[in-house]
CSV table of C-alpha atoms in Angstrom, one decimal:
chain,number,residue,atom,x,y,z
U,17,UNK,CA,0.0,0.0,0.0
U,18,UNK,CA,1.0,3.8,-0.5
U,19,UNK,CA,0.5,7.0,0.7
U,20,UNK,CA,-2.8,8.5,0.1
U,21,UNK,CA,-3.9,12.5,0.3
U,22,UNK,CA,-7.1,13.2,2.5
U,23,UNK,CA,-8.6,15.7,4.1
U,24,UNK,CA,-11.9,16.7,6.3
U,25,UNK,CA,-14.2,19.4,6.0
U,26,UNK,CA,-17.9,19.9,6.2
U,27,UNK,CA,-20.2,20.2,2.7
U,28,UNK,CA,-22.1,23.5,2.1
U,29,UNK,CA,-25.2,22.0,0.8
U,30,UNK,CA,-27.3,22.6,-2.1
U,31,UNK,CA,-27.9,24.8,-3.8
U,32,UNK,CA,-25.6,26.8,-1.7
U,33,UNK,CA,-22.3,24.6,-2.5
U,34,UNK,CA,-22.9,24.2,-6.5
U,35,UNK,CA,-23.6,28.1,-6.7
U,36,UNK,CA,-20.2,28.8,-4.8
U,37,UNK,CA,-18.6,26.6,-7.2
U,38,UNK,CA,-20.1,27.6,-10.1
U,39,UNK,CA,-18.7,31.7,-8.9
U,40,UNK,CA,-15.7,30.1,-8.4
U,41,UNK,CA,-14.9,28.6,-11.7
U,42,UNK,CA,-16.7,31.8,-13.1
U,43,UNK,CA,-13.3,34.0,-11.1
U,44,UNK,CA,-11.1,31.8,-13.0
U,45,UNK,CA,-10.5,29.5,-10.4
U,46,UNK,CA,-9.3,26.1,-12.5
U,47,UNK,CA,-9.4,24.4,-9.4
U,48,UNK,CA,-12.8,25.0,-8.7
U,49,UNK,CA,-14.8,22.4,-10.3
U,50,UNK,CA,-12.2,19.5,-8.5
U,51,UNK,CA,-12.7,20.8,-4.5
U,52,UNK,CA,-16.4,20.4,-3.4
U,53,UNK,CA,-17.7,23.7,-1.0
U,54,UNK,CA,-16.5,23.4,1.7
U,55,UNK,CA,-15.6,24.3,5.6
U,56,UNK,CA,-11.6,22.8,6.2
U,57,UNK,CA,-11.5,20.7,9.3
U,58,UNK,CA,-8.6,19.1,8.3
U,59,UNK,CA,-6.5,20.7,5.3
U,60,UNK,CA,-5.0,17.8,2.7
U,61,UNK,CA,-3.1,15.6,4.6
U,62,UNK,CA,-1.0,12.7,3.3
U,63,UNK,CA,-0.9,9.5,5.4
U,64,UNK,CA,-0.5,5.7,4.7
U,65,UNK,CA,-3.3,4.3,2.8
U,66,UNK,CA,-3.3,1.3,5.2
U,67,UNK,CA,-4.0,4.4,8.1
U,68,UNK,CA,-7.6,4.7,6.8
U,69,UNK,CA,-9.9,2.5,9.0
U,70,UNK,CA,-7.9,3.5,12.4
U,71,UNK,CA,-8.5,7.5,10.6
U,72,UNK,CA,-12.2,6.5,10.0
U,73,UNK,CA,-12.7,5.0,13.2
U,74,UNK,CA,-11.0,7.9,14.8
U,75,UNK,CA,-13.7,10.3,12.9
U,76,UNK,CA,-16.8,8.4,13.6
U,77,UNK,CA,-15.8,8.4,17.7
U,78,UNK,CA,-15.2,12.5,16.9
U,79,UNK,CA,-18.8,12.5,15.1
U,80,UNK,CA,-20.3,10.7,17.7
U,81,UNK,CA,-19.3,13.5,20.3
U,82,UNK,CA,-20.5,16.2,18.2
U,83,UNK,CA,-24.5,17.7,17.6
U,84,UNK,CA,-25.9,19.7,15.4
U,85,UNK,CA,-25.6,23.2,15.0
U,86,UNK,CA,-26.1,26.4,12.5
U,87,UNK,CA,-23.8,27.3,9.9
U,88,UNK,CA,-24.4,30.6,8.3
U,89,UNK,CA,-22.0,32.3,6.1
U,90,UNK,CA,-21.8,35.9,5.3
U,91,UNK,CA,-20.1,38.4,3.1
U,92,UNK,CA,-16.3,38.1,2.3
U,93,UNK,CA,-12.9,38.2,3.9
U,94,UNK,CA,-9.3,37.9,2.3
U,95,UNK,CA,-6.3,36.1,3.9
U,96,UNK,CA,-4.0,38.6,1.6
U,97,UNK,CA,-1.2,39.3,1.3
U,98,UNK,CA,-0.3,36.4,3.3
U,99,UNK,CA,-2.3,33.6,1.0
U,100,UNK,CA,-4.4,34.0,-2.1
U,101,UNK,CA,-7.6,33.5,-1.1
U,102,UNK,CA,-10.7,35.4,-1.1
U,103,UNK,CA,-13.3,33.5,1.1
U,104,UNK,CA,-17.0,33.7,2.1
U,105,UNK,CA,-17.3,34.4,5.9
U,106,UNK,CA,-18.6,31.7,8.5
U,107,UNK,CA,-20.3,34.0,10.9
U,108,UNK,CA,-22.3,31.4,12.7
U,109,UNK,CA,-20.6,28.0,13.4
U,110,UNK,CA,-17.4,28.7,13.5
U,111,UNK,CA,-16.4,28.1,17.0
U,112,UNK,CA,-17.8,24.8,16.6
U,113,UNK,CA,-15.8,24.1,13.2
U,114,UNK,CA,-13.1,25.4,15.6
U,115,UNK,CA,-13.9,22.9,18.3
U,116,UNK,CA,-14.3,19.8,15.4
U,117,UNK,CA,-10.8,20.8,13.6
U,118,UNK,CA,-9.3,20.2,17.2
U,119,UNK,CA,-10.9,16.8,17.6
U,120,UNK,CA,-9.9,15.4,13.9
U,121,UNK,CA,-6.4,16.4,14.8
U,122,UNK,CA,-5.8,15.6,18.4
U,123,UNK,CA,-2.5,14.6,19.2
U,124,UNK,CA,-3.9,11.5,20.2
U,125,UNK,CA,-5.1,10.5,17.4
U,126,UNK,CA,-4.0,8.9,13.9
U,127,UNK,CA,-4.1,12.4,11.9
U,128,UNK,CA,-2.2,14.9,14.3
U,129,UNK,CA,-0.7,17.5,12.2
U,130,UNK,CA,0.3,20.9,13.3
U,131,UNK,CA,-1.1,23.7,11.0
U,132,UNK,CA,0.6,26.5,8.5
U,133,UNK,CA,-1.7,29.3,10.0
U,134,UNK,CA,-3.9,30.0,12.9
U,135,UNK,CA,-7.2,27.8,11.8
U,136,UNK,CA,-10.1,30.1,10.3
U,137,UNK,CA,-13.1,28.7,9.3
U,138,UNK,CA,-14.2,29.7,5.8
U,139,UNK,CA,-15.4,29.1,2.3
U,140,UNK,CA,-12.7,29.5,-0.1
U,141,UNK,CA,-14.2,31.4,-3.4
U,142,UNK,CA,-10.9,32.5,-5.0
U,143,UNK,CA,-7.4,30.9,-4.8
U,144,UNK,CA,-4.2,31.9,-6.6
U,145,UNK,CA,-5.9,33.6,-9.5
U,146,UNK,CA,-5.0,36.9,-10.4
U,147,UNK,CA,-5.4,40.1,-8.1
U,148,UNK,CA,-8.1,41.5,-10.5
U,149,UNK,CA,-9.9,38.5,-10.5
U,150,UNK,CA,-9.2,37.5,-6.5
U,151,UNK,CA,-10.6,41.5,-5.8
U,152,UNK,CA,-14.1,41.0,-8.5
U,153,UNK,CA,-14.6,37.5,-5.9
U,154,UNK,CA,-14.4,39.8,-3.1
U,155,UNK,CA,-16.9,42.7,-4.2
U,156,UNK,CA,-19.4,40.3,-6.1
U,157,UNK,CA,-19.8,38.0,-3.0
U,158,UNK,CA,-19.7,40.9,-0.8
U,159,UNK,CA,-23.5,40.4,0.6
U,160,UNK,CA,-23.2,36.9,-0.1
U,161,UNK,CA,-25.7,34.9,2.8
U,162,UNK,CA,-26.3,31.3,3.4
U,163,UNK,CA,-27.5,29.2,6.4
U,164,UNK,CA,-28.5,25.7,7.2
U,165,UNK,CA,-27.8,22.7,9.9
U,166,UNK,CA,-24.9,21.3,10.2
U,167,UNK,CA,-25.4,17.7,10.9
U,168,UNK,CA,-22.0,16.1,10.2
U,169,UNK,CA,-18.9,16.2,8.0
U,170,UNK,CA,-17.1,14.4,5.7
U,171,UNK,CA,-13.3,12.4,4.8
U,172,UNK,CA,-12.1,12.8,1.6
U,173,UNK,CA,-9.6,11.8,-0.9
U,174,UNK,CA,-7.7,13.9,-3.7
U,175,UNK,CA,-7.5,11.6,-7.2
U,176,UNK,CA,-4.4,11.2,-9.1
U,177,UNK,CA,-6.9,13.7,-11.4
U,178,UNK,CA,-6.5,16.6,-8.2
U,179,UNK,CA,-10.2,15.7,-7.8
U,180,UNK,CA,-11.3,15.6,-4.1
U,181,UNK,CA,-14.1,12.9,-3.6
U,182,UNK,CA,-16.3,11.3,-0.4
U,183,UNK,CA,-14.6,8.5,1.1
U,184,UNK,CA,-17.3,8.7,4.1
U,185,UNK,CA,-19.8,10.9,5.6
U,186,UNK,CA,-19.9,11.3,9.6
U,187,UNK,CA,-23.4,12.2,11.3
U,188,UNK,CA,-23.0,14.1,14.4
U,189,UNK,CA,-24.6,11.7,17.2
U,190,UNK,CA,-26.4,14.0,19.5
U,191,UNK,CA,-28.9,15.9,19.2
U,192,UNK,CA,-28.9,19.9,19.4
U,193,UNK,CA,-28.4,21.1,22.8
U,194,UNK,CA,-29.6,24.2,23.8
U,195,UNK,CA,-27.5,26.9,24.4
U,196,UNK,CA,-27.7,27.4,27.7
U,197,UNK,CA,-27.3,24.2,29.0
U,198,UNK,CA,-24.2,23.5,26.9
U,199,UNK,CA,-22.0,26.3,28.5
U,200,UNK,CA,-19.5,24.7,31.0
U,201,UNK,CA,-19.1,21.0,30.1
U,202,UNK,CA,-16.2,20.0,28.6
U,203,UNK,CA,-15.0,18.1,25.7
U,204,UNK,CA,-18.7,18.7,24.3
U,205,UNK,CA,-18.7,20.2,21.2
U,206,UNK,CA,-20.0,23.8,21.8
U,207,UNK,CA,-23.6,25.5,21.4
U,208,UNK,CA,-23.8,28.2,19.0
């Protein structure tokens, strides 16, 4: 067996995802029509193909922590200069993305992996195009909204083809807690 390149994130669903796509390839983004919408939980990743059921394993016990919770994205943001990337805001959700990232990448557990930057939750809309391009992404999605339930996330693999496809989905297994009774436990995946 070889090495294999995954990585985790949670779906924006339709017709949210295929619009953001669609914008994306529309910015000049080749890469857009191979990466599914997406939050980053874990960033691509290269481990031993053989690592996969202990990773999925590992996932599923993370999953089965977690709950449901809103996601709601909102106008744009911009990690320039540092990184080409014009992105769609998560404004709701994101310190529970923050609190799932931790759990896929625990130290414990079989995909620990320090990160390049400080994690940021987001929706990539524009990478490494040209600044033209990277500022129409930022002033066109500008008022961008979008909202729905999270309810679970997903592993998956990049082809030889640089396409990213599902290996597995992962369903949160709790249900919504509500805010207030939440606060103070720990190791629970936060209200929001």
């Amino acid at each position: 067996m070889g090495t294999v390149t995954i990585g985790v994130s949670i779906a924006v669903p339709e017709p949210h995802g295929s619009q953001l796509q669609k914008l994306r390839a529309g910015f000049g983004d080749a890469a857009a029509h191979g990466i599914p919408t997406h939050v980053t939980l874990l960033p691509p990743t290269e481990v031993d193909e053989a690592a996969l059921p202990a990773i999925e394993t590992h996932l599923a016990e993370v999953a089965a922590a977690g709950r449901s919770f809103p996601m709601r994205l909102s106008g744009t943001g911009t990690f320039r200069p540092l990184s080409p990337v014009v992105f769609v805001q998560v404004v709701e959700g994101a310190e529970a993305c923050t609190w799932l990232q931790k759990q896929v990448r625990d130290a414990s557990g079989p995909v620990a992996r320090e990160l390049q930057f400080p994690y940021h939750p987001h929706v990539t809309v524009a990478h490494g195009i040209d600044e033209a391009a990277m500022d129409r992404a930022f002033e066109e999605l500008a008022d961008y909204e979008a909202e729905w339930p999270c309810t679970g996330f997903a592993l998956y693999e990049q082809g030889a083809d640089g396409v990213w496809r599902t290996l597995r989905e992962f369903r949160f297994g709790r249900p919504v807690v509500p805010p207030q009774a939440a606060r103070g436990r720990r190791g629970t995946l936060p209200a929001c």
